[in-house]
């Protein structure tokens, strides 16, 4: 292709090719941006921004979730902030609810429209990390000229979706960089950390939602997703993360009808056996607590005496 061809021309040419949209996820998103949302890649208008009162209302809805997420966002920012990156959290509509960025970088990011209240849905901004992550419900890296709008081609966006305790998408976690020398290899490194942070937030939110239940960490082939089951005192599964729902064939979204854990996990001594999964969860908690039963019990959300009884039943000893 002619190197003098503009970004907008390249985008529009790709959207006219059905085969390109079928082969490339980026081209498919460009195609949606033009054909479904009626956007123009040459549009230089800044992202829409909701009023402060509307932002406050959204923050009130997300208050408990943001309390759980905040320390994990702080930890992520401590890793990427010094490299000129911003950490952002949005709601399901792509509206930025919270942000972490250095004072020195704030003017640049605000100039890009990356600030609280800005709407980065794919419907409004075309292909971008936040909007495309929410639309496709998957991890994405949108690097520079993969963005739809020509005005956004100077930045890289690395995103991961976060699902709530009912298996529904609740937020997008974004790390954005406006550095011209940002490489795709560096994006992938950040992407791994973003995925890990999203999983940590999802796990913490699930545990908070089922604070009275014991949590079983089940095995899964999907390393970037939390595979947790919430089990009540009657050994009934009353909650499951999105990945656990997929792994065990449960309803994809919504509250679960209580079912015996043995029916879901199986009593057989296999890789998904109930006793094996429970034993593994207890062993991990004890290891994290350096053998301190009281601390391990707090991690599992049960009483110390309950954990001792469970350890005895599972053939575990305090040592």
PDB file of C-alpha atoms in Angstrom:
ATOM      1  CA  UNK A   1       0.000   0.000   0.000  1.00  0.00           C
ATOM      2  CA  UNK A   2       1.208   3.529  -0.786  1.00  0.00           C
ATOM      3  CA  UNK A   3       2.944   4.880   2.341  1.00  0.00           C
ATOM      4  CA  UNK A   4       1.350   8.262   1.595  1.00  0.00           C
ATOM      5  CA  UNK A   5      -2.128   6.800   2.003  1.00  0.00           C
ATOM      6  CA  UNK A   6      -3.798   8.381   5.001  1.00  0.00           C
ATOM      7  CA  UNK A   7      -4.917   6.414   8.039  1.00  0.00           C
ATOM      8  CA  UNK A   8      -8.553   7.187   7.244  1.00  0.00           C
ATOM      9  CA  UNK A   9      -8.139   5.873   3.704  1.00  0.00           C
ATOM     10  CA  UNK A  10      -6.607   2.630   4.985  1.00  0.00           C
ATOM     11  CA  UNK A  11      -9.453   2.173   7.453  1.00  0.00           C
ATOM     12  CA  UNK A  12     -12.130   2.818   4.858  1.00  0.00           C
ATOM     13  CA  UNK A  13     -10.468   0.538   2.327  1.00  0.00           C
ATOM     14  CA  UNK A  14     -10.391  -2.298   4.889  1.00  0.00           C
ATOM     15  CA  UNK A  15     -14.071  -1.797   5.721  1.00  0.00           C
ATOM     16  CA  UNK A  16     -14.999  -2.262   2.068  1.00  0.00           C
ATOM     17  CA  UNK A  17     -13.406  -5.724   2.038  1.00  0.00           C
ATOM     18  CA  UNK A  18     -15.536  -8.490   3.538  1.00  0.00           C
ATOM     19  CA  UNK A  19     -12.582 -10.874   3.461  1.00  0.00           C
ATOM     20  CA  UNK A  20     -10.408  -8.448   5.451  1.00  0.00           C
ATOM     21  CA  UNK A  21     -13.076  -8.157   8.156  1.00  0.00           C
ATOM     22  CA  UNK A  22     -13.315 -11.935   8.313  1.00  0.00           C
ATOM     23  CA  UNK A  23      -9.546 -12.401   8.641  1.00  0.00           C
ATOM     24  CA  UNK A  24      -8.724  -9.616  11.088  1.00  0.00           C
ATOM     25  CA  UNK A  25     -10.352  -8.715  14.392  1.00  0.00           C
ATOM     26  CA  UNK A  26      -9.134  -5.127  13.977  1.00  0.00           C
ATOM     27  CA  UNK A  27     -10.661  -4.890  10.493  1.00  0.00           C
ATOM     28  CA  UNK A  28     -13.887  -6.385  11.863  1.00  0.00           C
ATOM     29  CA  UNK A  29     -14.007  -3.645  14.508  1.00  0.00           C
ATOM     30  CA  UNK A  30     -13.279  -0.981  11.886  1.00  0.00           C
ATOM     31  CA  UNK A  31     -16.127  -2.420   9.834  1.00  0.00           C
ATOM     32  CA  UNK A  32     -18.514  -2.155  12.819  1.00  0.00           C
ATOM     33  CA  UNK A  33     -17.364   1.409  13.423  1.00  0.00           C
ATOM     34  CA  UNK A  34     -18.299   2.465   9.884  1.00  0.00           C
ATOM     35  CA  UNK A  35     -21.197   0.219   8.950  1.00  0.00           C
ATOM     36  CA  UNK A  36     -22.947  -0.166  12.303  1.00  0.00           C
ATOM     37  CA  UNK A  37     -22.067   3.052  14.134  1.00  0.00           C
ATOM     38  CA  UNK A  38     -21.690   5.390  11.150  1.00  0.00           C
ATOM     39  CA  UNK A  39     -18.397   6.870  12.338  1.00  0.00           C
ATOM     40  CA  UNK A  40     -15.833   8.801  10.292  1.00  0.00           C
ATOM     41  CA  UNK A  41     -12.146   7.965  10.939  1.00  0.00           C
ATOM     42  CA  UNK A  42     -11.239  11.583  10.127  1.00  0.00           C
ATOM     43  CA  UNK A  43     -13.424  12.954  12.915  1.00  0.00           C
ATOM     44  CA  UNK A  44     -11.287  15.082  15.242  1.00  0.00           C
ATOM     45  CA  UNK A  45     -13.954  15.718  17.856  1.00  0.00           C
ATOM     46  CA  UNK A  46     -12.938  14.933  21.443  1.00  0.00           C
ATOM     47  CA  UNK A  47     -14.741  12.056  23.189  1.00  0.00           C
ATOM     48  CA  UNK A  48     -18.118  12.874  24.705  1.00  0.00           C
ATOM     49  CA  UNK A  49     -18.058  13.546  28.427  1.00  0.00           C
ATOM     50  CA  UNK A  50     -20.958  13.112  30.828  1.00  0.00           C
ATOM     51  CA  UNK A  51     -21.895  15.764  33.382  1.00  0.00           C
ATOM     52  CA  UNK A  52     -20.430  15.644  36.907  1.00  0.00           C
ATOM     53  CA  UNK A  53     -23.829  14.809  38.408  1.00  0.00           C
ATOM     54  CA  UNK A  54     -24.236  11.856  36.045  1.00  0.00           C
ATOM     55  CA  UNK A  55     -20.709  10.676  36.864  1.00  0.00           C
ATOM     56  CA  UNK A  56     -21.468  10.836  40.593  1.00  0.00           C
ATOM     57  CA  UNK A  57     -24.560   8.685  40.049  1.00  0.00           C
ATOM     58  CA  UNK A  58     -22.506   6.052  38.220  1.00  0.00           C
ATOM     59  CA  UNK A  59     -19.866   6.100  40.949  1.00  0.00           C
ATOM     60  CA  UNK A  60     -22.555   5.497  43.577  1.00  0.00           C
ATOM     61  CA  UNK A  61     -23.720   2.408  41.687  1.00  0.00           C
ATOM     62  CA  UNK A  62     -20.134   1.161  41.525  1.00  0.00           C
ATOM     63  CA  UNK A  63     -19.152   2.183  45.065  1.00  0.00           C
ATOM     64  CA  UNK A  64     -18.666  -1.313  46.529  1.00  0.00           C
ATOM     65  CA  UNK A  65     -16.968  -2.593  43.396  1.00  0.00           C
ATOM     66  CA  UNK A  66     -14.557   0.359  43.306  1.00  0.00           C
ATOM     67  CA  UNK A  67     -13.659  -0.161  46.968  1.00  0.00           C
ATOM     68  CA  UNK A  68     -12.614  -3.709  46.110  1.00  0.00           C
ATOM     69  CA  UNK A  69     -10.822  -2.633  42.936  1.00  0.00           C
ATOM     70  CA  UNK A  70      -8.953   0.403  44.315  1.00  0.00           C
ATOM     71  CA  UNK A  71      -5.951  -1.333  45.955  1.00  0.00           C
ATOM     72  CA  UNK A  72      -5.470  -3.516  42.862  1.00  0.00           C
ATOM     73  CA  UNK A  73      -5.547  -0.439  40.619  1.00  0.00           C
ATOM     74  CA  UNK A  74      -2.979   1.202  42.903  1.00  0.00           C
ATOM     75  CA  UNK A  75      -0.719  -1.840  42.625  1.00  0.00           C
ATOM     76  CA  UNK A  76      -1.006  -1.888  38.825  1.00  0.00           C
ATOM     77  CA  UNK A  77      -0.242   1.814  38.596  1.00  0.00           C
ATOM     78  CA  UNK A  78       2.842   1.364  40.793  1.00  0.00           C
ATOM     79  CA  UNK A  79       4.165  -1.020  38.113  1.00  0.00           C
ATOM     80  CA  UNK A  80       3.341   0.940  34.954  1.00  0.00           C
ATOM     81  CA  UNK A  81       2.970   4.559  36.035  1.00  0.00           C
ATOM     82  CA  UNK A  82       6.675   5.362  35.867  1.00  0.00           C
ATOM     83  CA  UNK A  83       6.749   4.350  32.197  1.00  0.00           C
ATOM     84  CA  UNK A  84       4.275   7.056  31.252  1.00  0.00           C
ATOM     85  CA  UNK A  85       1.127   4.946  31.401  1.00  0.00           C
ATOM     86  CA  UNK A  86      -2.290   5.723  32.839  1.00  0.00           C
ATOM     87  CA  UNK A  87      -4.524   3.187  34.586  1.00  0.00           C
ATOM     88  CA  UNK A  88      -8.247   3.597  33.942  1.00  0.00           C
ATOM     89  CA  UNK A  89     -11.422   1.798  35.029  1.00  0.00           C
ATOM     90  CA  UNK A  90     -14.694   2.113  33.122  1.00  0.00           C
ATOM     91  CA  UNK A  91     -18.268   0.977  33.500  1.00  0.00           C
ATOM     92  CA  UNK A  92     -20.029  -1.322  31.042  1.00  0.00           C
ATOM     93  CA  UNK A  93     -20.815   1.595  28.725  1.00  0.00           C
ATOM     94  CA  UNK A  94     -17.186   2.646  28.405  1.00  0.00           C
ATOM     95  CA  UNK A  95     -17.454   5.705  30.661  1.00  0.00           C
ATOM     96  CA  UNK A  96     -14.254   6.254  32.653  1.00  0.00           C
ATOM     97  CA  UNK A  97     -15.008   6.074  36.381  1.00  0.00           C
ATOM     98  CA  UNK A  98     -11.543   6.178  37.918  1.00  0.00           C
ATOM     99  CA  UNK A  99      -8.031   7.002  36.795  1.00  0.00           C
ATOM    100  CA  UNK A 100      -4.446   6.922  37.934  1.00  0.00           C
ATOM    101  CA  UNK A 101      -1.811   8.968  36.114  1.00  0.00           C
ATOM    102  CA  UNK A 102       1.142  11.135  37.059  1.00  0.00           C
ATOM    103  CA  UNK A 103       0.741  14.895  37.382  1.00  0.00           C
ATOM    104  CA  UNK A 104       3.272  15.341  34.590  1.00  0.00           C
ATOM    105  CA  UNK A 105       1.300  13.082  32.220  1.00  0.00           C
ATOM    106  CA  UNK A 106      -2.186  14.336  33.124  1.00  0.00           C
ATOM    107  CA  UNK A 107      -2.324  17.209  30.582  1.00  0.00           C
ATOM    108  CA  UNK A 108      -1.364  14.863  27.736  1.00  0.00           C
ATOM    109  CA  UNK A 109      -3.939  12.232  28.693  1.00  0.00           C
ATOM    110  CA  UNK A 110      -6.677  14.821  29.187  1.00  0.00           C
ATOM    111  CA  UNK A 111      -5.840  16.186  25.750  1.00  0.00           C
ATOM    112  CA  UNK A 112      -6.473  12.690  24.398  1.00  0.00           C
ATOM    113  CA  UNK A 113      -9.801  12.625  26.212  1.00  0.00           C
ATOM    114  CA  UNK A 114      -8.676  10.051  28.754  1.00  0.00           C
ATOM    115  CA  UNK A 115     -10.240  11.393  31.926  1.00  0.00           C
ATOM    116  CA  UNK A 116     -13.100  10.605  34.303  1.00  0.00           C
ATOM    117  CA  UNK A 117     -16.495  10.929  32.651  1.00  0.00           C
ATOM    118  CA  UNK A 118     -15.276  10.452  29.077  1.00  0.00           C
ATOM    119  CA  UNK A 119     -17.184   7.919  26.975  1.00  0.00           C
ATOM    120  CA  UNK A 120     -14.869   5.513  25.118  1.00  0.00           C
ATOM    121  CA  UNK A 121     -17.476   3.044  23.910  1.00  0.00           C
ATOM    122  CA  UNK A 122     -16.866   1.572  20.468  1.00  0.00           C
ATOM    123  CA  UNK A 123     -20.197   3.102  19.422  1.00  0.00           C
ATOM    124  CA  UNK A 124     -18.809   6.597  20.077  1.00  0.00           C
ATOM    125  CA  UNK A 125     -15.069   6.231  19.462  1.00  0.00           C
ATOM    126  CA  UNK A 126     -14.779   3.321  17.068  1.00  0.00           C
ATOM    127  CA  UNK A 127     -11.990   0.799  17.537  1.00  0.00           C
ATOM    128  CA  UNK A 128     -10.173   1.510  20.813  1.00  0.00           C
ATOM    129  CA  UNK A 129      -8.997  -0.513  23.782  1.00  0.00           C
ATOM    130  CA  UNK A 130     -11.882   0.221  26.136  1.00  0.00           C
ATOM    131  CA  UNK A 131     -14.748   0.092  23.668  1.00  0.00           C
ATOM    132  CA  UNK A 132     -13.552  -2.930  21.713  1.00  0.00           C
ATOM    133  CA  UNK A 133     -12.773  -4.837  24.921  1.00  0.00           C
ATOM    134  CA  UNK A 134     -16.344  -4.278  26.121  1.00  0.00           C
ATOM    135  CA  UNK A 135     -17.880  -5.067  22.732  1.00  0.00           C
ATOM    136  CA  UNK A 136     -15.929  -8.289  22.196  1.00  0.00           C
ATOM    137  CA  UNK A 137     -15.782  -9.203  25.909  1.00  0.00           C
ATOM    138  CA  UNK A 138     -12.135 -10.198  25.686  1.00  0.00           C
ATOM    139  CA  UNK A 139      -8.616  -8.918  26.293  1.00  0.00           C
ATOM    140  CA  UNK A 140      -7.433  -6.560  23.570  1.00  0.00           C
ATOM    141  CA  UNK A 141      -4.371  -4.537  22.652  1.00  0.00           C
ATOM    142  CA  UNK A 142      -5.063  -1.661  20.264  1.00  0.00           C
ATOM    143  CA  UNK A 143      -1.681  -0.330  19.197  1.00  0.00           C
ATOM    144  CA  UNK A 144      -1.433   3.128  17.670  1.00  0.00           C
ATOM    145  CA  UNK A 145      -2.721   2.995  14.062  1.00  0.00           C
ATOM    146  CA  UNK A 146      -5.003   0.067  14.892  1.00  0.00           C
ATOM    147  CA  UNK A 147      -7.318   2.704  16.404  1.00  0.00           C
ATOM    148  CA  UNK A 148     -10.248   3.782  14.251  1.00  0.00           C
ATOM    149  CA  UNK A 149     -10.013   7.538  14.632  1.00  0.00           C
ATOM    150  CA  UNK A 150      -6.901   9.125  13.134  1.00  0.00           C
ATOM    151  CA  UNK A 151      -6.588  11.397  16.186  1.00  0.00           C
ATOM    152  CA  UNK A 152      -6.069   8.337  18.437  1.00  0.00           C
ATOM    153  CA  UNK A 153      -3.234   6.714  16.476  1.00  0.00           C
ATOM    154  CA  UNK A 154      -0.541   8.099  18.762  1.00  0.00           C
ATOM    155  CA  UNK A 155      -1.523   5.945  21.717  1.00  0.00           C
ATOM    156  CA  UNK A 156      -1.581   2.302  22.726  1.00  0.00           C
ATOM    157  CA  UNK A 157      -4.382   0.828  24.816  1.00  0.00           C
ATOM    158  CA  UNK A 158      -4.219  -2.495  26.681  1.00  0.00           C
ATOM    159  CA  UNK A 159      -7.486  -3.747  28.163  1.00  0.00           C
ATOM    160  CA  UNK A 160      -9.137  -6.661  29.948  1.00  0.00           C
ATOM    161  CA  UNK A 161     -12.812  -7.166  30.822  1.00  0.00           C
ATOM    162  CA  UNK A 162     -13.932  -7.826  34.383  1.00  0.00           C
ATOM    163  CA  UNK A 163     -16.980  -9.990  35.131  1.00  0.00           C
ATOM    164  CA  UNK A 164     -19.094  -9.761  38.266  1.00  0.00           C
ATOM    165  CA  UNK A 165     -20.324 -12.466  40.627  1.00  0.00           C
ATOM    166  CA  UNK A 166     -23.224 -13.231  38.270  1.00  0.00           C
ATOM    167  CA  UNK A 167     -21.006 -13.809  35.249  1.00  0.00           C
ATOM    168  CA  UNK A 168     -21.933 -10.495  33.641  1.00  0.00           C
ATOM    169  CA  UNK A 169     -19.402  -7.994  32.353  1.00  0.00           C
ATOM    170  CA  UNK A 170     -19.111  -5.149  34.847  1.00  0.00           C
ATOM    171  CA  UNK A 171     -16.069  -3.099  33.809  1.00  0.00           C
ATOM    172  CA  UNK A 172     -13.067  -2.695  31.569  1.00  0.00           C
ATOM    173  CA  UNK A 173      -9.574  -2.273  32.989  1.00  0.00           C
ATOM    174  CA  UNK A 174      -7.361  -0.132  30.758  1.00  0.00           C
ATOM    175  CA  UNK A 175      -3.715   0.849  30.632  1.00  0.00           C
ATOM    176  CA  UNK A 176      -3.065   3.564  28.045  1.00  0.00           C
ATOM    177  CA  UNK A 177       0.196   5.050  26.839  1.00  0.00           C
ATOM    178  CA  UNK A 178       0.699   8.011  24.517  1.00  0.00           C
ATOM    179  CA  UNK A 179       4.415   7.358  24.094  1.00  0.00           C
ATOM    180  CA  UNK A 180       5.454   7.371  20.443  1.00  0.00           C
ATOM    181  CA  UNK A 181       8.169   4.782  21.144  1.00  0.00           C
ATOM    182  CA  UNK A 182       5.801   2.274  22.752  1.00  0.00           C
ATOM    183  CA  UNK A 183       6.508  -1.139  21.237  1.00  0.00           C
ATOM    184  CA  UNK A 184       4.125  -4.035  20.660  1.00  0.00           C
ATOM    185  CA  UNK A 185       6.417  -6.267  22.750  1.00  0.00           C
ATOM    186  CA  UNK A 186       6.109  -3.871  25.687  1.00  0.00           C
ATOM    187  CA  UNK A 187       2.344  -3.818  25.169  1.00  0.00           C
ATOM    188  CA  UNK A 188       2.262  -7.590  25.572  1.00  0.00           C
ATOM    189  CA  UNK A 189       4.179  -7.376  28.850  1.00  0.00           C
ATOM    190  CA  UNK A 190       1.721  -4.800  30.155  1.00  0.00           C
ATOM    191  CA  UNK A 191      -1.141  -6.928  28.827  1.00  0.00           C
ATOM    192  CA  UNK A 192      -0.116  -9.842  31.042  1.00  0.00           C
ATOM    193  CA  UNK A 193      -0.153  -7.574  34.100  1.00  0.00           C
ATOM    194  CA  UNK A 194      -3.506  -6.056  33.132  1.00  0.00           C
ATOM    195  CA  UNK A 195      -5.014  -9.553  32.795  1.00  0.00           C
ATOM    196  CA  UNK A 196      -3.611 -10.571  36.191  1.00  0.00           C
ATOM    197  CA  UNK A 197      -5.020  -7.435  37.831  1.00  0.00           C
ATOM    198  CA  UNK A 198      -8.431  -7.950  36.213  1.00  0.00           C
ATOM    199  CA  UNK A 199      -8.488 -11.489  37.565  1.00  0.00           C
ATOM    200  CA  UNK A 200      -7.501 -10.292  41.051  1.00  0.00           C
ATOM    201  CA  UNK A 201     -10.331  -7.734  41.038  1.00  0.00           C
ATOM    202  CA  UNK A 202     -12.801 -10.335  39.806  1.00  0.00           C
ATOM    203  CA  UNK A 203     -11.750 -12.772  42.544  1.00  0.00           C
ATOM    204  CA  UNK A 204     -11.893 -10.139  45.291  1.00  0.00           C
ATOM    205  CA  UNK A 205     -15.305  -8.936  44.148  1.00  0.00           C
ATOM    206  CA  UNK A 206     -16.626 -12.508  44.074  1.00  0.00           C
ATOM    207  CA  UNK A 207     -15.340 -13.231  47.582  1.00  0.00           C
ATOM    208  CA  UNK A 208     -16.929 -10.005  48.857  1.00  0.00           C
ATOM    209  CA  UNK A 209     -20.251 -10.916  47.232  1.00  0.00           C
ATOM    210  CA  UNK A 210     -20.217 -14.347  48.906  1.00  0.00           C
ATOM    211  CA  UNK A 211     -18.486 -13.388  52.156  1.00  0.00           C
ATOM    212  CA  UNK A 212     -20.562 -15.856  54.207  1.00  0.00           C
ATOM    213  CA  UNK A 213     -19.743 -18.834  51.962  1.00  0.00           C
ATOM    214  CA  UNK A 214     -16.590 -20.860  51.620  1.00  0.00           C
ATOM    215  CA  UNK A 215     -14.796 -20.382  48.341  1.00  0.00           C
ATOM    216  CA  UNK A 216     -13.430 -23.274  46.319  1.00  0.00           C
ATOM    217  CA  UNK A 217     -10.767 -22.550  43.716  1.00  0.00           C
ATOM    218  CA  UNK A 218     -11.278 -25.071  40.931  1.00  0.00           C
ATOM    219  CA  UNK A 219      -8.839 -26.086  38.218  1.00  0.00           C
ATOM    220  CA  UNK A 220      -9.259 -24.566  34.775  1.00  0.00           C
ATOM    221  CA  UNK A 221      -7.424 -24.386  31.472  1.00  0.00           C
ATOM    222  CA  UNK A 222      -7.997 -20.630  31.383  1.00  0.00           C
ATOM    223  CA  UNK A 223      -5.177 -19.073  33.394  1.00  0.00           C
ATOM    224  CA  UNK A 224      -6.395 -15.473  33.059  1.00  0.00           C
ATOM    225  CA  UNK A 225      -9.851 -16.083  34.518  1.00  0.00           C
ATOM    226  CA  UNK A 226     -10.935 -16.708  38.086  1.00  0.00           C
ATOM    227  CA  UNK A 227     -12.488 -20.176  38.526  1.00  0.00           C
ATOM    228  CA  UNK A 228     -14.256 -19.894  41.871  1.00  0.00           C
ATOM    229  CA  UNK A 229     -17.289 -21.570  43.406  1.00  0.00           C
ATOM    230  CA  UNK A 230     -19.141 -20.308  46.473  1.00  0.00           C
ATOM    231  CA  UNK A 231     -20.421 -23.135  48.685  1.00  0.00           C
ATOM    232  CA  UNK A 232     -22.730 -22.650  51.669  1.00  0.00           C
ATOM    233  CA  UNK A 233     -22.806 -24.523  54.965  1.00  0.00           C
ATOM    234  CA  UNK A 234     -24.992 -27.239  53.422  1.00  0.00           C
ATOM    235  CA  UNK A 235     -22.437 -27.939  50.672  1.00  0.00           C
ATOM    236  CA  UNK A 236     -24.660 -26.272  48.081  1.00  0.00           C
ATOM    237  CA  UNK A 237     -23.029 -24.251  45.314  1.00  0.00           C
ATOM    238  CA  UNK A 238     -24.690 -20.845  45.423  1.00  0.00           C
ATOM    239  CA  UNK A 239     -22.314 -18.844  43.232  1.00  0.00           C
ATOM    240  CA  UNK A 240     -19.774 -19.255  40.454  1.00  0.00           C
ATOM    241  CA  UNK A 241     -17.522 -16.956  38.476  1.00  0.00           C
ATOM    242  CA  UNK A 242     -17.910 -16.686  34.709  1.00  0.00           C
ATOM    243  CA  UNK A 243     -15.078 -19.154  34.052  1.00  0.00           C
ATOM    244  CA  UNK A 244     -16.414 -21.612  36.640  1.00  0.00           C
ATOM    245  CA  UNK A 245     -19.818 -21.434  34.976  1.00  0.00           C
ATOM    246  CA  UNK A 246     -18.209 -22.279  31.652  1.00  0.00           C
ATOM    247  CA  UNK A 247     -16.025 -25.032  33.086  1.00  0.00           C
ATOM    248  CA  UNK A 248     -18.886 -26.777  34.914  1.00  0.00           C
ATOM    249  CA  UNK A 249     -21.686 -26.168  32.421  1.00  0.00           C
ATOM    250  CA  UNK A 250     -23.676 -23.807  34.648  1.00  0.00           C
ATOM    251  CA  UNK A 251     -25.950 -20.962  33.580  1.00  0.00           C
ATOM    252  CA  UNK A 252     -23.854 -18.322  31.859  1.00  0.00           C
ATOM    253  CA  UNK A 253     -25.242 -15.321  33.740  1.00  0.00           C
ATOM    254  CA  UNK A 254     -27.556 -14.476  36.607  1.00  0.00           C
ATOM    255  CA  UNK A 255     -27.986 -15.894  40.127  1.00  0.00           C
ATOM    256  CA  UNK A 256     -27.507 -19.657  40.359  1.00  0.00           C
ATOM    257  CA  UNK A 257     -30.107 -22.085  41.604  1.00  0.00           C
ATOM    258  CA  UNK A 258     -28.461 -23.827  44.565  1.00  0.00           C
ATOM    259  CA  UNK A 259     -27.127 -27.273  43.666  1.00  0.00           C
ATOM    260  CA  UNK A 260     -25.147 -29.834  45.686  1.00  0.00           C
ATOM    261  CA  UNK A 261     -21.439 -29.317  45.220  1.00  0.00           C
ATOM    262  CA  UNK A 262     -21.017 -33.066  44.725  1.00  0.00           C
ATOM    263  CA  UNK A 263     -23.363 -32.924  41.717  1.00  0.00           C
ATOM    264  CA  UNK A 264     -21.304 -30.184  40.088  1.00  0.00           C
ATOM    265  CA  UNK A 265     -17.787 -31.232  40.989  1.00  0.00           C
ATOM    266  CA  UNK A 266     -18.278 -34.976  41.300  1.00  0.00           C
ATOM    267  CA  UNK A 267     -17.169 -37.142  44.201  1.00  0.00           C
ATOM    268  CA  UNK A 268     -14.746 -39.189  42.118  1.00  0.00           C
ATOM    269  CA  UNK A 269     -11.033 -38.810  42.738  1.00  0.00           C
ATOM    270  CA  UNK A 270     -10.454 -36.968  39.486  1.00  0.00           C
ATOM    271  CA  UNK A 271      -9.051 -33.581  38.497  1.00  0.00           C
ATOM    272  CA  UNK A 272     -12.410 -31.914  39.171  1.00  0.00           C
ATOM    273  CA  UNK A 273     -13.413 -34.034  42.160  1.00  0.00           C
ATOM    274  CA  UNK A 274     -15.076 -32.148  45.009  1.00  0.00           C
ATOM    275  CA  UNK A 275     -12.778 -33.432  47.734  1.00  0.00           C
ATOM    276  CA  UNK A 276      -9.677 -32.818  45.663  1.00  0.00           C
ATOM    277  CA  UNK A 277     -10.772 -29.264  44.822  1.00  0.00           C
ATOM    278  CA  UNK A 278     -11.611 -28.537  48.463  1.00  0.00           C
ATOM    279  CA  UNK A 279      -8.351 -30.039  49.690  1.00  0.00           C
ATOM    280  CA  UNK A 280      -6.369 -27.993  47.173  1.00  0.00           C
ATOM    281  CA  UNK A 281      -8.101 -24.789  48.300  1.00  0.00           C
ATOM    282  CA  UNK A 282      -7.301 -25.511  51.959  1.00  0.00           C
ATOM    283  CA  UNK A 283      -3.681 -26.419  51.193  1.00  0.00           C
ATOM    284  CA  UNK A 284      -3.213 -23.195  49.214  1.00  0.00           C
ATOM    285  CA  UNK A 285      -4.707 -21.100  52.013  1.00  0.00           C
ATOM    286  CA  UNK A 286      -2.446 -22.754  54.587  1.00  0.00           C
ATOM    287  CA  UNK A 287       0.583 -22.234  52.366  1.00  0.00           C
ATOM    288  CA  UNK A 288      -0.209 -18.538  51.893  1.00  0.00           C
ATOM    289  CA  UNK A 289      -0.621 -18.225  55.672  1.00  0.00           C
ATOM    290  CA  UNK A 290       2.649 -20.082  56.373  1.00  0.00           C
ATOM    291  CA  UNK A 291       0.671 -22.742  58.244  1.00  0.00           C
ATOM    292  CA  UNK A 292      -1.230 -20.271  60.431  1.00  0.00           C
ATOM    293  CA  UNK A 293      -4.698 -21.869  60.687  1.00  0.00           C
ATOM    294  CA  UNK A 294      -6.420 -18.717  61.942  1.00  0.00           C
ATOM    295  CA  UNK A 295      -5.074 -16.671  59.048  1.00  0.00           C
ATOM    296  CA  UNK A 296      -5.932 -19.417  56.542  1.00  0.00           C
ATOM    297  CA  UNK A 297      -9.476 -19.564  57.926  1.00  0.00           C
ATOM    298  CA  UNK A 298      -9.888 -15.816  57.346  1.00  0.00           C
ATOM    299  CA  UNK A 299      -8.732 -16.250  53.750  1.00  0.00           C
ATOM    300  CA  UNK A 300     -11.309 -18.977  53.203  1.00  0.00           C
ATOM    301  CA  UNK A 301     -14.062 -17.042  54.936  1.00  0.00           C
ATOM    302  CA  UNK A 302     -14.719 -19.673  57.632  1.00  0.00           C
ATOM    303  CA  UNK A 303     -14.178 -19.961  61.363  1.00  0.00           C
ATOM    304  CA  UNK A 304     -11.012 -21.462  62.836  1.00  0.00           C
ATOM    305  CA  UNK A 305     -12.906 -24.395  64.362  1.00  0.00           C
ATOM    306  CA  UNK A 306     -14.629 -25.073  61.052  1.00  0.00           C
ATOM    307  CA  UNK A 307     -11.300 -25.169  59.254  1.00  0.00           C
ATOM    308  CA  UNK A 308      -9.867 -27.594  61.828  1.00  0.00           C
ATOM    309  CA  UNK A 309     -12.817 -29.939  61.280  1.00  0.00           C
ATOM    310  CA  UNK A 310     -12.411 -29.684  57.538  1.00  0.00           C
ATOM    311  CA  UNK A 311      -8.673 -30.363  57.772  1.00  0.00           C
ATOM    312  CA  UNK A 312      -9.366 -33.470  59.830  1.00  0.00           C
ATOM    313  CA  UNK A 313     -11.952 -34.717  57.338  1.00  0.00           C
ATOM    314  CA  UNK A 314      -9.541 -34.114  54.437  1.00  0.00           C
ATOM    315  CA  UNK A 315      -6.675 -35.860  56.176  1.00  0.00           C
ATOM    316  CA  UNK A 316      -4.639 -32.670  56.671  1.00  0.00           C
ATOM    317  CA  UNK A 317      -2.625 -31.867  59.773  1.00  0.00           C
ATOM    318  CA  UNK A 318      -1.696 -28.458  61.134  1.00  0.00           C
ATOM    319  CA  UNK A 319       1.986 -29.126  60.562  1.00  0.00           C
TER     320      UNK A 319
END
